[in-house]
XYZ file of C-alpha atoms in Angstrom:
412
model
C 105.818 139.324 155.675
C 107.467 137.920 152.850
C 108.046 139.995 149.586
C 106.592 138.451 146.236
C 108.601 139.093 143.113
C 107.470 139.108 139.452
C 107.960 135.681 137.450
C 111.471 135.290 136.216
C 112.412 137.021 132.864
C 115.284 136.825 130.448
C 116.652 140.171 130.805
C 119.294 142.031 128.375
C 120.863 145.157 129.896
C 122.728 147.120 127.217
C 125.537 149.329 128.378
C 127.711 150.164 125.512
C 130.513 151.876 127.246
C 129.924 151.287 130.987
C 130.936 147.506 131.737
C 129.851 146.131 134.983
C 133.245 144.590 135.263
C 135.282 147.902 134.662
C 137.558 149.343 137.359
C 136.085 152.523 138.557
C 137.518 156.179 138.663
C 138.244 156.463 134.798
C 136.885 159.470 132.681
C 134.066 157.160 131.611
C 133.807 154.776 134.411
C 131.554 155.826 137.225
C 127.758 155.850 138.333
C 126.550 154.050 135.302
C 128.918 151.147 135.835
C 127.907 150.741 139.533
C 124.171 150.926 138.531
C 124.258 148.185 135.597
C 126.437 145.858 137.965
C 124.141 146.286 140.939
C 120.819 145.900 139.059
C 122.185 142.915 137.358
C 123.396 141.163 140.343
C 120.046 141.889 142.334
C 118.048 140.787 139.302
C 120.050 137.632 139.029
C 119.506 137.183 142.938
C 115.617 137.115 142.132
C 116.066 134.383 139.693
C 115.919 136.282 136.530
C 118.297 135.371 133.597
C 120.426 138.288 133.208
C 122.705 139.140 130.259
C 124.637 142.444 130.075
C 126.099 143.631 126.533
C 128.953 145.918 126.727
C 131.471 146.772 123.966
C 134.658 144.860 123.730
C 137.233 147.630 124.555
C 140.272 145.289 124.867
C 141.759 142.703 122.486
C 142.152 140.245 125.017
C 138.856 139.924 126.579
C 136.689 136.653 126.181
C 133.612 136.648 124.359
C 131.595 136.023 127.508
C 132.144 136.055 131.144
C 129.792 134.752 133.973
C 130.042 136.762 137.089
C 129.904 134.877 140.594
C 126.462 136.035 140.861
C 125.488 134.228 137.802
C 125.103 137.459 135.263
C 126.449 136.830 131.798
C 128.414 139.721 130.421
C 128.919 139.770 126.564
C 131.874 141.668 125.136
C 130.244 142.753 121.808
C 132.674 143.329 119.047
C 131.818 146.603 117.783
C 134.373 149.083 116.694
C 138.101 148.763 117.524
C 138.922 146.479 120.451
C 140.312 149.373 122.383
C 139.364 152.041 124.759
C 137.454 154.881 122.908
C 135.799 157.927 124.627
C 132.228 157.400 124.918
C 131.380 160.462 122.987
C 133.164 158.938 119.856
C 131.364 155.652 119.951
C 128.214 156.554 117.886
C 129.671 155.107 114.864
C 130.114 151.817 116.388
C 126.563 151.488 117.385
C 125.256 150.001 113.971
C 127.543 147.173 114.379
C 126.631 146.654 118.114
C 122.909 146.848 117.064
C 123.505 143.992 114.427
C 125.362 141.852 116.823
C 122.206 142.227 119.132
C 119.699 141.480 116.372
C 121.481 138.328 115.445
C 121.484 137.201 119.157
C 118.005 138.041 119.633
C 116.531 136.808 116.698
C 117.692 133.426 117.829
C 116.886 133.873 121.506
C 114.992 137.053 122.173
C 114.890 138.353 125.721
C 111.731 139.319 127.339
C 112.857 142.751 127.913
C 115.885 144.958 126.946
C 116.867 147.653 129.227
C 119.557 150.243 127.530
C 121.673 152.389 129.549
C 122.897 155.788 127.966
C 121.404 157.377 124.675
C 123.944 155.354 122.454
C 122.854 151.863 123.917
C 119.333 152.929 123.040
C 120.077 153.171 119.428
C 121.840 149.633 119.617
C 118.982 148.095 121.421
C 116.183 149.510 119.196
C 117.982 148.165 116.288
C 118.419 144.692 117.667
C 114.904 144.573 119.159
C 113.096 145.557 115.754
C 112.959 142.099 114.212
C 111.909 139.815 117.380
C 109.877 142.597 118.727
C 111.618 142.758 122.033
C 110.221 145.834 124.382
C 112.926 148.120 125.046
C 113.246 150.376 128.212
C 115.680 153.223 128.163
C 117.643 154.942 131.056
C 119.536 157.951 129.776
C 121.640 158.414 132.995
C 122.400 161.798 131.609
C 120.600 164.072 129.126
C 122.198 165.857 126.315
C 119.794 168.813 126.860
C 121.207 169.293 130.304
C 124.780 168.771 129.315
C 124.589 171.281 126.530
C 122.929 173.815 128.542
C 125.858 173.865 131.093
C 128.725 173.142 128.994
C 127.794 175.009 125.702
C 130.323 174.657 123.027
C 132.538 172.718 125.379
C 130.246 169.898 125.293
C 132.119 167.031 123.451
C 128.803 165.043 122.498
C 128.189 164.316 118.942
C 125.956 167.018 117.325
C 123.075 164.716 116.694
C 122.886 163.498 120.380
C 119.860 165.738 121.174
C 117.702 164.719 118.214
C 118.641 160.876 118.871
C 117.822 161.114 122.403
C 114.535 162.477 121.691
C 113.759 159.821 119.071
C 114.686 157.051 121.286
C 112.318 158.517 123.877
C 109.532 158.079 121.351
C 110.620 154.683 119.994
C 111.100 152.677 122.985
C 108.380 151.108 125.282
C 109.229 153.120 128.498
C 111.637 155.602 129.640
C 113.023 154.832 133.426
C 114.040 158.267 134.706
C 116.192 158.348 137.954
C 114.617 161.519 139.338
C 111.695 163.902 138.997
C 113.774 166.618 137.452
C 114.646 164.303 134.528
C 110.820 163.802 133.815
C 110.414 167.536 133.252
C 113.325 167.519 130.849
C 112.136 164.467 129.003
C 108.570 166.218 128.519
C 110.305 169.279 127.178
C 111.938 166.863 124.733
C 108.561 165.643 123.762
C 108.523 162.519 125.462
C 105.023 161.696 126.951
C 104.870 161.556 130.579
C 102.534 158.559 130.829
C 105.594 156.611 129.078
C 108.044 157.645 131.852
C 108.619 155.903 135.040
C 110.732 157.219 138.057
C 112.849 154.637 139.856
C 116.118 156.202 141.511
C 119.593 154.850 141.741
C 120.595 152.762 144.798
C 123.205 152.155 147.086
C 124.337 149.207 149.108
C 123.471 150.147 152.767
C 125.234 146.962 154.086
C 128.454 148.110 152.472
C 127.914 152.013 152.761
C 127.366 151.904 156.556
C 128.599 154.016 159.522
C 132.199 152.941 160.494
C 133.354 153.992 164.060
C 136.478 155.956 164.058
C 139.183 155.235 166.892
C 138.799 157.589 169.564
C 141.150 160.594 169.746
C 142.150 162.857 172.657
C 143.585 165.481 170.479
C 140.773 167.744 168.839
C 141.626 168.284 165.023
C 140.065 170.407 162.227
C 136.512 169.643 161.074
C 136.505 167.413 158.126
C 134.916 168.001 154.923
C 134.899 165.518 152.155
C 134.037 165.600 148.405
C 133.774 162.559 146.190
C 133.647 162.159 142.475
C 135.328 162.205 138.919
C 138.078 164.841 138.793
C 136.384 166.744 136.119
C 135.488 170.639 136.373
C 131.599 170.165 136.611
C 131.722 168.366 139.901
C 132.223 171.753 141.661
C 135.358 170.863 143.793
C 136.592 174.423 143.316
C 133.545 175.694 145.058
C 134.435 173.668 148.160
C 137.978 174.836 148.135
C 137.079 178.540 147.789
C 134.535 178.137 150.735
C 137.491 176.710 152.901
C 138.958 180.148 152.808
C 136.222 181.347 155.174
C 136.440 178.086 157.296
C 139.679 178.483 159.115
C 138.888 175.481 161.471
C 138.241 172.918 158.594
C 140.150 170.787 156.148
C 138.938 169.287 152.859
C 139.613 165.923 151.292
C 138.933 165.238 147.779
C 138.778 161.760 146.559
C 138.736 160.986 142.704
C 140.980 160.610 139.945
C 143.750 158.461 139.228
C 145.907 156.763 141.941
C 149.480 157.728 143.219
C 151.647 159.977 140.985
C 149.229 159.462 138.044
C 146.786 161.886 139.710
C 149.125 164.883 138.868
C 148.897 163.897 135.167
C 145.492 165.389 135.243
C 144.907 168.988 134.300
C 142.164 169.329 136.778
C 144.327 168.200 139.774
C 146.692 171.174 138.895
C 143.705 173.640 138.468
C 142.492 172.787 141.944
C 145.831 172.799 143.456
C 146.275 176.413 141.918
C 142.963 177.473 143.366
C 144.006 176.232 146.755
C 147.211 178.214 146.483
C 145.570 181.434 145.395
C 143.048 181.295 148.180
C 145.777 180.310 150.981
C 144.228 176.991 151.830
C 146.737 174.529 150.270
C 147.892 173.156 153.484
C 144.155 172.333 154.504
C 143.350 170.652 150.990
C 144.360 167.104 150.292
C 143.775 165.500 146.793
C 143.531 161.605 147.685
C 143.246 160.500 144.132
C 141.416 157.224 143.709
C 139.915 155.664 146.889
C 138.890 152.091 146.637
C 135.315 151.062 147.371
C 136.394 149.316 150.306
C 137.807 152.357 151.906
C 135.308 154.718 150.918
C 132.841 154.100 153.772
C 135.378 154.880 156.469
C 136.368 158.147 154.502
C 132.475 159.213 154.495
C 131.879 158.181 158.067
C 134.938 160.135 159.199
C 133.569 163.327 157.766
C 131.646 166.009 159.560
C 129.992 166.903 156.225
C 130.173 165.292 152.705
C 129.890 167.945 150.083
C 128.274 167.468 146.655
C 128.534 170.618 144.602
C 128.465 170.074 140.910
C 126.982 172.304 138.302
C 124.619 169.716 137.401
C 124.035 166.161 138.369
C 121.640 163.622 136.441
C 121.229 161.705 139.728
C 124.291 161.949 142.107
C 125.247 158.914 143.904
C 127.552 160.497 146.319
C 124.981 161.952 148.570
C 122.941 158.700 149.150
C 126.484 157.016 149.919
C 127.096 159.552 152.567
C 123.638 159.492 153.959
C 123.877 155.513 154.073
C 127.074 156.245 156.315
C 125.085 158.623 158.607
C 126.908 161.713 157.324
C 125.114 164.932 156.530
C 125.321 166.327 152.961
C 125.536 169.866 151.428
C 124.657 169.767 147.986
C 123.851 171.871 145.070
C 120.037 171.936 144.478
C 120.418 170.254 141.011
C 119.132 167.169 139.228
C 118.553 164.073 141.566
C 120.025 165.958 144.676
C 116.435 167.784 144.915
C 115.102 164.040 145.426
C 117.593 162.766 147.628
C 118.795 165.331 150.205
C 116.139 166.644 152.319
C 116.910 170.192 153.104
C 116.824 170.783 156.814
C 116.343 166.982 157.566
C 119.214 164.927 156.012
C 121.538 168.031 155.021
C 121.341 171.488 153.218
C 120.765 172.290 149.729
C 122.162 175.460 148.192
C 121.698 176.927 144.725
C 124.280 176.320 142.198
C 124.739 179.801 141.888
C 125.397 180.427 145.530
C 128.472 182.729 146.327
C 131.384 181.305 148.184
C 130.474 183.287 151.109
C 126.775 181.839 151.359
C 128.231 178.349 150.881
C 130.787 178.904 153.622
C 128.040 180.156 155.953
C 125.964 177.147 155.409
C 128.751 174.808 156.078
C 129.923 176.864 159.185
C 126.251 177.035 160.618
C 126.178 172.989 160.178
C 129.729 172.617 161.870
C 128.669 174.682 164.702
C 125.567 172.644 165.731
C 126.915 168.856 166.718
C 123.484 167.809 167.672
C 121.950 168.839 164.297
C 124.585 167.078 162.523
C 123.964 163.901 164.471
C 120.242 164.423 163.706
C 120.599 164.897 160.138
C 122.926 161.967 159.904
C 120.538 159.605 161.583
C 117.772 160.848 159.226
C 119.920 160.173 156.202
C 120.524 156.718 157.047
C 116.973 156.279 157.564
C 116.008 157.659 154.159
C 118.461 155.317 152.363
C 116.998 152.258 153.823
C 113.585 153.375 153.061
C 114.022 154.496 149.704
C 117.482 153.780 148.161
C 118.481 150.275 148.801
C 119.327 148.200 145.777
C 116.407 145.932 146.906
C 114.063 148.844 146.597
C 115.473 150.052 143.548
C 115.097 146.390 141.739
C 111.647 145.993 142.930
C 110.790 149.208 141.029
C 112.775 148.276 137.735
C 111.202 144.838 137.659
C 107.850 146.246 138.008
C 108.647 148.397 134.918
C 109.675 145.370 133.096
C 106.495 143.186 133.868
C 104.383 146.494 132.663
C 106.220 146.974 129.454
C 105.590 143.304 128.642
C 101.824 144.013 128.648
C 102.230 147.303 126.700
C 101.977 147.212 122.864
C 104.735 148.972 120.823
C 103.504 152.448 119.911
C 106.484 153.336 117.375
C 109.320 152.073 115.572
C 113.115 152.328 115.132
C 115.384 155.150 115.622
C 117.328 156.355 112.250
């Protein structure tokens, strides 16, 4: 049966710090970049006219680039033409919003979709004159970050108030998991103005890779993937390894090659491994290219995703797409994606090292269960988390907001 799609739209994606053209792996380049790039590409494949607006962060960037998939990427002159940490970009947003206002006054899109809270301020400023409906995806909420990081949160102090104002001013908030809906309600965003559409994964790229047969049994392999930052919980995996003598841990994330050891987190993790007597069984791989990631995940007995908090968490669904079971902390999007006892195991973020090791050990001792979980994970991704499914949901939201009158004004 053929699938019908909404009529083509002119779509503006606003992603102030996360360009779809960026190389992944840097401190501010990760899941949001992938989301924007994949959503733009899949919308364009359906005939929508898609333009991504992102900040010019290098002096030599052309004003516009058209990708092979037909997506236009506009490098907005807002602030210095240099890389600036995302938490320092708020002062650039008025200029970003003025640029959008000029463009959209002349040729308004049918819908603007802002990614991250600062993009929301720019998109709402640009949309005010021509009356463009704005959809907001936060990707991460300041309330959650502040709760977990406290005084260590580098976000601007006004972030929480601005995020709440954006939720009231935009036409619809597009949340990525059920946990985010509750957070938004606590911020004062009406539930009837929130739609849930998860992030996605490419199941053709992230697919099982058969490993060459080996006659010599080796250690059981645990893999953890993510940006090399403290909140990702790689230290949890290392400490648990001390009670898993027949296992090794590979950590993928951070810079390539020798640059890896310029990262303070790499040194911290190495010290933890030394202190727990497992340094010979922990390997920090640094950056792993997207082309190599499916083989890395497919070769694991388990993929571990153990952050303190995670707005959505793309790693579990990438692993599940590769038919690899997941052990994940029961936080954020993990509560939606990982079915405990079906595609893997969920553990409390407060779990002790002994408890985590017990969960991992129990799974490693049951190969039949690992196979069953892996198969169920792949089926779950195909049913819920392919980019085709995600784009279906997002496009429905776009169509709905065009038919919904604006209820509020600008964010100041």
